[in-house]
PDB file of C-alpha atoms in Angstrom:
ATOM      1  CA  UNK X   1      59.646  19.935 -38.685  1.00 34.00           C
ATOM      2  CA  UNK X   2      59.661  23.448 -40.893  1.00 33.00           C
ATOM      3  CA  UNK X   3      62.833  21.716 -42.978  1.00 33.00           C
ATOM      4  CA  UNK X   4      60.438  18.609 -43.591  1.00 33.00           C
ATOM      5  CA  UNK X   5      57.380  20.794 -45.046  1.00 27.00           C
ATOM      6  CA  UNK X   6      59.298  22.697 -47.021  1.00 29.00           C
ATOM      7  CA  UNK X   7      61.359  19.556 -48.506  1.00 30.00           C
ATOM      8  CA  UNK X   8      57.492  18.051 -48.725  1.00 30.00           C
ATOM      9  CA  UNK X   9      56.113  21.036 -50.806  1.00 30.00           C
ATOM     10  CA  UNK X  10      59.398  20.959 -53.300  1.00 29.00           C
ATOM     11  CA  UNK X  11      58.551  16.692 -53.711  1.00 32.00           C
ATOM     12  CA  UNK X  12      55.018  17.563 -54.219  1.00 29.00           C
ATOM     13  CA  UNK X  13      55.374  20.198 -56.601  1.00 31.00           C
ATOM     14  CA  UNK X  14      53.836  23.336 -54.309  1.00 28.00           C
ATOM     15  CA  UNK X  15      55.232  26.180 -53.756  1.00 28.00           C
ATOM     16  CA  UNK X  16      55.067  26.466 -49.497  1.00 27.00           C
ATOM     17  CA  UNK X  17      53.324  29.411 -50.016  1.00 29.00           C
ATOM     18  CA  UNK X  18      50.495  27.446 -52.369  1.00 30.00           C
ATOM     19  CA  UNK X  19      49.717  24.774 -49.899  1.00 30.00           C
ATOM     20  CA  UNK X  20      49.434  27.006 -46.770  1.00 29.00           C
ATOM     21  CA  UNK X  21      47.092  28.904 -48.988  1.00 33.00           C
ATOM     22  CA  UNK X  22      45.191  25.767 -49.332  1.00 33.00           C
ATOM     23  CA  UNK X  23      45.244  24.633 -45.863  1.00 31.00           C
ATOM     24  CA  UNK X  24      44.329  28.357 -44.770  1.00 34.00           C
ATOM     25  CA  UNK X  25      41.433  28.358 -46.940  1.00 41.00           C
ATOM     26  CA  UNK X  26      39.698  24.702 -46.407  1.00 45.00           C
ATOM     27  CA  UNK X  27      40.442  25.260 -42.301  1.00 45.00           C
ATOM     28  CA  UNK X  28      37.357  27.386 -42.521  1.00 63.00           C
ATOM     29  CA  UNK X  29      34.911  24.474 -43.654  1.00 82.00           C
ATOM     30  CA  UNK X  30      34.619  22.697 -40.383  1.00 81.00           C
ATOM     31  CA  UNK X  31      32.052  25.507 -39.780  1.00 87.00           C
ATOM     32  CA  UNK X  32      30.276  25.139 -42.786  1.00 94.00           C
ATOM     33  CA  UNK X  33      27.767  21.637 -42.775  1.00 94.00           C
ATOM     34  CA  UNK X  34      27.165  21.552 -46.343  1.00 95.00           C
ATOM     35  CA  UNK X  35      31.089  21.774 -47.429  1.00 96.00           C
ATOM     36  CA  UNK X  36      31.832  18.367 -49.120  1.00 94.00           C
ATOM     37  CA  UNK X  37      34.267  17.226 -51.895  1.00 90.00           C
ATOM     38  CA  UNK X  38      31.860  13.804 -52.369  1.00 91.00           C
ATOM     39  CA  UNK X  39      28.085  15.051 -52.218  1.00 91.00           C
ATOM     40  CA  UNK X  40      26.789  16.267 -56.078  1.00 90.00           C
ATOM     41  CA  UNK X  41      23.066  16.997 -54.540  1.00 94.00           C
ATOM     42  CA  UNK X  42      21.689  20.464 -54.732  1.00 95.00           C
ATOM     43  CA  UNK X  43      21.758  22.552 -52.085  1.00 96.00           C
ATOM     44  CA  UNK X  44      19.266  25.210 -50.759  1.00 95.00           C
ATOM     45  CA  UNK X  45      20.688  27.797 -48.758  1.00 96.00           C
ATOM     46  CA  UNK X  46      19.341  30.823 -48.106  1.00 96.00           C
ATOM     47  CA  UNK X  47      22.142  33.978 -48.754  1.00 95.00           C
ATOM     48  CA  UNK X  48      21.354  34.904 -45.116  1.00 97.00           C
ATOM     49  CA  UNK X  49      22.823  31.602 -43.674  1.00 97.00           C
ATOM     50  CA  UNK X  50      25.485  31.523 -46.073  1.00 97.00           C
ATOM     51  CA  UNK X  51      26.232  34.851 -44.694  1.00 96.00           C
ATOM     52  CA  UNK X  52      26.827  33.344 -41.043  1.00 96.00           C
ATOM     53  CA  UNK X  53      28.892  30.606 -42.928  1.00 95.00           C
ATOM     54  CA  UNK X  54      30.971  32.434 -45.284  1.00 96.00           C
ATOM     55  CA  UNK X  55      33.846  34.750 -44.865  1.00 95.00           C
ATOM     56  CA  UNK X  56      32.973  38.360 -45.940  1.00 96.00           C
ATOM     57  CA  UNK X  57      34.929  38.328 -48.627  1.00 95.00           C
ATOM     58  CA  UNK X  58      33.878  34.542 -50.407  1.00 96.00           C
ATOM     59  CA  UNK X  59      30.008  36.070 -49.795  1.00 97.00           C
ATOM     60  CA  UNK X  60      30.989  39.152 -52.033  1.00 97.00           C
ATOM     61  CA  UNK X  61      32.187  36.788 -54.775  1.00 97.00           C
ATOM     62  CA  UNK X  62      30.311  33.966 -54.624  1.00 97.00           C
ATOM     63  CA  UNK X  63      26.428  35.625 -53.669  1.00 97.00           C
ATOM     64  CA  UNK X  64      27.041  38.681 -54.441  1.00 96.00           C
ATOM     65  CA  UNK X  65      28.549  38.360 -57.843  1.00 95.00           C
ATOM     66  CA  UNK X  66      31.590  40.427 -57.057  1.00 94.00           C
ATOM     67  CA  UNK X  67      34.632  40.199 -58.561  1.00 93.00           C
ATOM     68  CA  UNK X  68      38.477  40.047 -57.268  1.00 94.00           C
ATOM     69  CA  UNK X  69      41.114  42.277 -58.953  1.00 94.00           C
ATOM     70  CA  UNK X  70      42.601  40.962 -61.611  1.00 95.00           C
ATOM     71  CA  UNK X  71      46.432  39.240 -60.965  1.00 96.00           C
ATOM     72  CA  UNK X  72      45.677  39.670 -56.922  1.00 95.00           C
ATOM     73  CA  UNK X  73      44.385  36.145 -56.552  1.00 95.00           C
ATOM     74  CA  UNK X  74      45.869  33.111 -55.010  1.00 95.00           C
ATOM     75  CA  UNK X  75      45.683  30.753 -58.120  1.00 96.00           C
ATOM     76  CA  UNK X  76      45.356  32.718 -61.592  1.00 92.00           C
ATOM     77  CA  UNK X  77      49.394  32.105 -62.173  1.00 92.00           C
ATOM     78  CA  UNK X  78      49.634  28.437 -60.263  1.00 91.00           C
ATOM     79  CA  UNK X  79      50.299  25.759 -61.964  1.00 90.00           C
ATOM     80  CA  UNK X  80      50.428  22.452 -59.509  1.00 93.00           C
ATOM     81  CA  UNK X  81      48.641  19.500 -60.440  1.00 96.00           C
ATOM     82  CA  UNK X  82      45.265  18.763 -58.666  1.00 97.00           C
ATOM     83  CA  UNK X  83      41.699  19.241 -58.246  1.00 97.00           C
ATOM     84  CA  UNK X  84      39.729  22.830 -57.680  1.00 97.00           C
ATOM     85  CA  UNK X  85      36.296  22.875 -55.728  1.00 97.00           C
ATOM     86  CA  UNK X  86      34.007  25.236 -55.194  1.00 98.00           C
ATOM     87  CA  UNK X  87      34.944  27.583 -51.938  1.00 97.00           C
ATOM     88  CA  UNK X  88      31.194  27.638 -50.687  1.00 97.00           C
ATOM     89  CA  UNK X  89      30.147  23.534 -51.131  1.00 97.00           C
ATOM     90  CA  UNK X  90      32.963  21.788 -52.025  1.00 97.00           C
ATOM     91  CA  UNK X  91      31.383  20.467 -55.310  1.00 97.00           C
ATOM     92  CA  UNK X  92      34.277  19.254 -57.806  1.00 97.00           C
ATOM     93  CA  UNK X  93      34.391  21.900 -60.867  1.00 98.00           C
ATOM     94  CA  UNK X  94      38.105  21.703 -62.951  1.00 98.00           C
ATOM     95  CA  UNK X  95      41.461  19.532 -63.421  1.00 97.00           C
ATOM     96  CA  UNK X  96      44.075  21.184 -63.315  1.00 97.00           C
ATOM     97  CA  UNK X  97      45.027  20.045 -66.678  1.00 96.00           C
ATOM     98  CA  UNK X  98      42.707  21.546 -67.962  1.00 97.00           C
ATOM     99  CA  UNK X  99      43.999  25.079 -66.781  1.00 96.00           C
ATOM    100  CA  UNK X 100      45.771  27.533 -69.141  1.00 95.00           C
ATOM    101  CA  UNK X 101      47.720  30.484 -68.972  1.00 93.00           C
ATOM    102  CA  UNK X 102      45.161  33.335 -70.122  1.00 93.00           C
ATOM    103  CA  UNK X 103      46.629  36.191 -68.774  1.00 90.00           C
ATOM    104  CA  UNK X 104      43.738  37.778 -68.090  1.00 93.00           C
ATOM    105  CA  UNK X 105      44.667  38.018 -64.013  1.00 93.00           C
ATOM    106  CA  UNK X 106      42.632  35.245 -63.307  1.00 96.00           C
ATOM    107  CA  UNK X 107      42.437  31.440 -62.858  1.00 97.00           C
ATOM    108  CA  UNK X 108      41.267  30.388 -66.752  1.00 97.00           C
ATOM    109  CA  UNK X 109      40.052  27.243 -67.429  1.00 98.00           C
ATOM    110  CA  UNK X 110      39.330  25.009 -70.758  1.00 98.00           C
ATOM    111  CA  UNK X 111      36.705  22.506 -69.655  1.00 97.00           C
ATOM    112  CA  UNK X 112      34.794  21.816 -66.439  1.00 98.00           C
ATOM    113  CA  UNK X 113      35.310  18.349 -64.498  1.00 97.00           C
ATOM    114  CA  UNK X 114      31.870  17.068 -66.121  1.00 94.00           C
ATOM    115  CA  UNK X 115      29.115  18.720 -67.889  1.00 89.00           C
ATOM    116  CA  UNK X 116      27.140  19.074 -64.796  1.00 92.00           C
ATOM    117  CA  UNK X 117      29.608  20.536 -62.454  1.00 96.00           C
ATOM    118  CA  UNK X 118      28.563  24.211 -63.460  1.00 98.00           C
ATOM    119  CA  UNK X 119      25.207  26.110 -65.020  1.00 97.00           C
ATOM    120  CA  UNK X 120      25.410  29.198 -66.897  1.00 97.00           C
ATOM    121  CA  UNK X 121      23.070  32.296 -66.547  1.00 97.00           C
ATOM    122  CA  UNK X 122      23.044  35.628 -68.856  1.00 96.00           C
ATOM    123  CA  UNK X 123      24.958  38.477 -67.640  1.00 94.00           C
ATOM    124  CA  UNK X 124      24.263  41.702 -68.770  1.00 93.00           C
ATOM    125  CA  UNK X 125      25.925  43.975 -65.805  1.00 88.00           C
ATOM    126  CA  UNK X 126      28.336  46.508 -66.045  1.00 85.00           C
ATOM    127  CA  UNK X 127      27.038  47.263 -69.476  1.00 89.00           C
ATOM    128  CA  UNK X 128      28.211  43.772 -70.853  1.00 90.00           C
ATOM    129  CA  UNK X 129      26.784  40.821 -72.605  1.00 93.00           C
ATOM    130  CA  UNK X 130      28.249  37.873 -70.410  1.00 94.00           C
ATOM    131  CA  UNK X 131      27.420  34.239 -69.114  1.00 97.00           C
ATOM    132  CA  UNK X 132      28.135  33.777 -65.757  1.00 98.00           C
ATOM    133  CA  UNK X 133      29.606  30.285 -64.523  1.00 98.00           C
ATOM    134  CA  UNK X 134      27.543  29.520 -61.245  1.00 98.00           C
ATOM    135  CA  UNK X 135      28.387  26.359 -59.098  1.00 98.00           C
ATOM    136  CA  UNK X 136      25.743  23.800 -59.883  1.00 97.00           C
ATOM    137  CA  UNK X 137      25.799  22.472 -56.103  1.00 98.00           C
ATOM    138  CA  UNK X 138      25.154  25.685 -53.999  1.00 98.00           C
ATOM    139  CA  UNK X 139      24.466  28.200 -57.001  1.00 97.00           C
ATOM    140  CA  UNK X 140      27.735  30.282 -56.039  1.00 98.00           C
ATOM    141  CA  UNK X 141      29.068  32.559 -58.640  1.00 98.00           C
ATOM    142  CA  UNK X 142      32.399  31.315 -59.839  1.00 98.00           C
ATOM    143  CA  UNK X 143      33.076  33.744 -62.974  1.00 97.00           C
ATOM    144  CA  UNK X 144      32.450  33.956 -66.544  1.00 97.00           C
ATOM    145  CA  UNK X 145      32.798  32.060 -69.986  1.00 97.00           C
ATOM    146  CA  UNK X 146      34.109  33.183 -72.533  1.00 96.00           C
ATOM    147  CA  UNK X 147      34.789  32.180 -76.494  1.00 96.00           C
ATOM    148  CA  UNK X 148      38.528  32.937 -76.739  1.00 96.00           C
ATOM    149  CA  UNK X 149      40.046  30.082 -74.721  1.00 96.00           C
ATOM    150  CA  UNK X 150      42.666  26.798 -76.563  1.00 96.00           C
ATOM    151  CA  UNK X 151      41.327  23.747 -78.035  1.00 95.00           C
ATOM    152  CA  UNK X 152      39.648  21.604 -78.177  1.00 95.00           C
ATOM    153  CA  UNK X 153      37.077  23.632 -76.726  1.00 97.00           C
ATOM    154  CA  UNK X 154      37.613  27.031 -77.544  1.00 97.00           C
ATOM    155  CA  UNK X 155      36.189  28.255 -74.211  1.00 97.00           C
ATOM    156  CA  UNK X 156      37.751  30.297 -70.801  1.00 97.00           C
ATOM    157  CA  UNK X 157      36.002  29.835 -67.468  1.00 98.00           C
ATOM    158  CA  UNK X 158      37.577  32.675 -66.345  1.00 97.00           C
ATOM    159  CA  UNK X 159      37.011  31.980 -62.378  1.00 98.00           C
ATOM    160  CA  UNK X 160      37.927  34.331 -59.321  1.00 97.00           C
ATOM    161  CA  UNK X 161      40.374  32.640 -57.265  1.00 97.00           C
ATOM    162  CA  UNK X 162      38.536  33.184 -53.711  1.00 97.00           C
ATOM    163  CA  UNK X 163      35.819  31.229 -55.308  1.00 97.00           C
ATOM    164  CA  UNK X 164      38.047  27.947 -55.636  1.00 97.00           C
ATOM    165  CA  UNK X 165      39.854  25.560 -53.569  1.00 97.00           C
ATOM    166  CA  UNK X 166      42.225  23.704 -54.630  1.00 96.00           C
ATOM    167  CA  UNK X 167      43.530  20.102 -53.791  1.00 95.00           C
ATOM    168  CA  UNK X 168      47.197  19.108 -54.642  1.00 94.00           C
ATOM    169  CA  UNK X 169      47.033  15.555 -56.408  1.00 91.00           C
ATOM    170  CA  UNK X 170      48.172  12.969 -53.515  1.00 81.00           C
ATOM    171  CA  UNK X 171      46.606  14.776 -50.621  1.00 71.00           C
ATOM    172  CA  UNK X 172      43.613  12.884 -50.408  1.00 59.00           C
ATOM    173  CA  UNK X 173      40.370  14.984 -50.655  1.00 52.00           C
TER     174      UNK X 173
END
């Protein structure tokens, strides 16, 4: 059984270490009612019950506006093919083709999925002029935008990697 995984992550393009990251971090949503991959409608959740919902760590990030170290997350140096969601809802947010290799230390990102995927908010902490990329679903911070990323947009999400999950093409969602 352990020589048929790993033969089915080298087919599939993920690293064994990349999918059980995956499956690790979307085990936690049977716990969480309003995780889906398919429902676009907003969502309002208090940050106490997304407290009882969340890991300690995804609260930090995502309602708390932390941020993870730089080069310590699971997917700023991945590059498999699929779909990343938000880690709180589920709501879709970028293609993998449409990820680049910043190296800033974290996940960075051309173009969202579709224009309505993410808002943006000002940012002026830690003595910075920012925008902050916020899941439009469940109002989750994700990261920042930036103006330095490729064409044709010019732009880097520049996401925290506890804030994303990602789906391998051919999994199914």
């Amino acid at each position: 059984m352990r020589l048929a995984l790993i033969v089915f992550a080298i087919l599939t393009g993920t690293a064994c270490g990349a999918n059980a990251q995956h499956l690790k971090s979307t085990k936690g949503h049977e716990n969480n009612p309003y995780y889906s991959n398919t429902d676009t409608k907003h969502l309002a959740v208090s940050d106490a019950e997304w407290k009882k919902i969340l890991s300690p760590a995804l609260y930090a990030t995502a309602r708390e506006q932390a941020t993870e170290r730089p080069f310590t997350g699971q997917y700023w140096d991945k590059n498999a093919r699929g779909t990343y969601y938000c880690a709180v809802c589920g709501n879709e947010l970028f293609r993998s083709d449409a990820k680049f290799a910043s190296n800033c230390g974290w996940p960075s990102f051309y173009q969202a999925v579709r224009k309505n995927s993410v808002i943006y908010k000002e940012d002026n902490s830690v003595g910075m002029q920012r925008t902050e990329v916020i899941c439009a679903r469940c109002d989750s911070h994700l990261g920042h935008i930036f103006d330095d990323g490729p064409p044709p947009t010019g732009k880097r999400f520049c996401m925290n990697s506890i804030s994303l999950d990602f789906q391998p093409d051919g999994l199914g969602k």
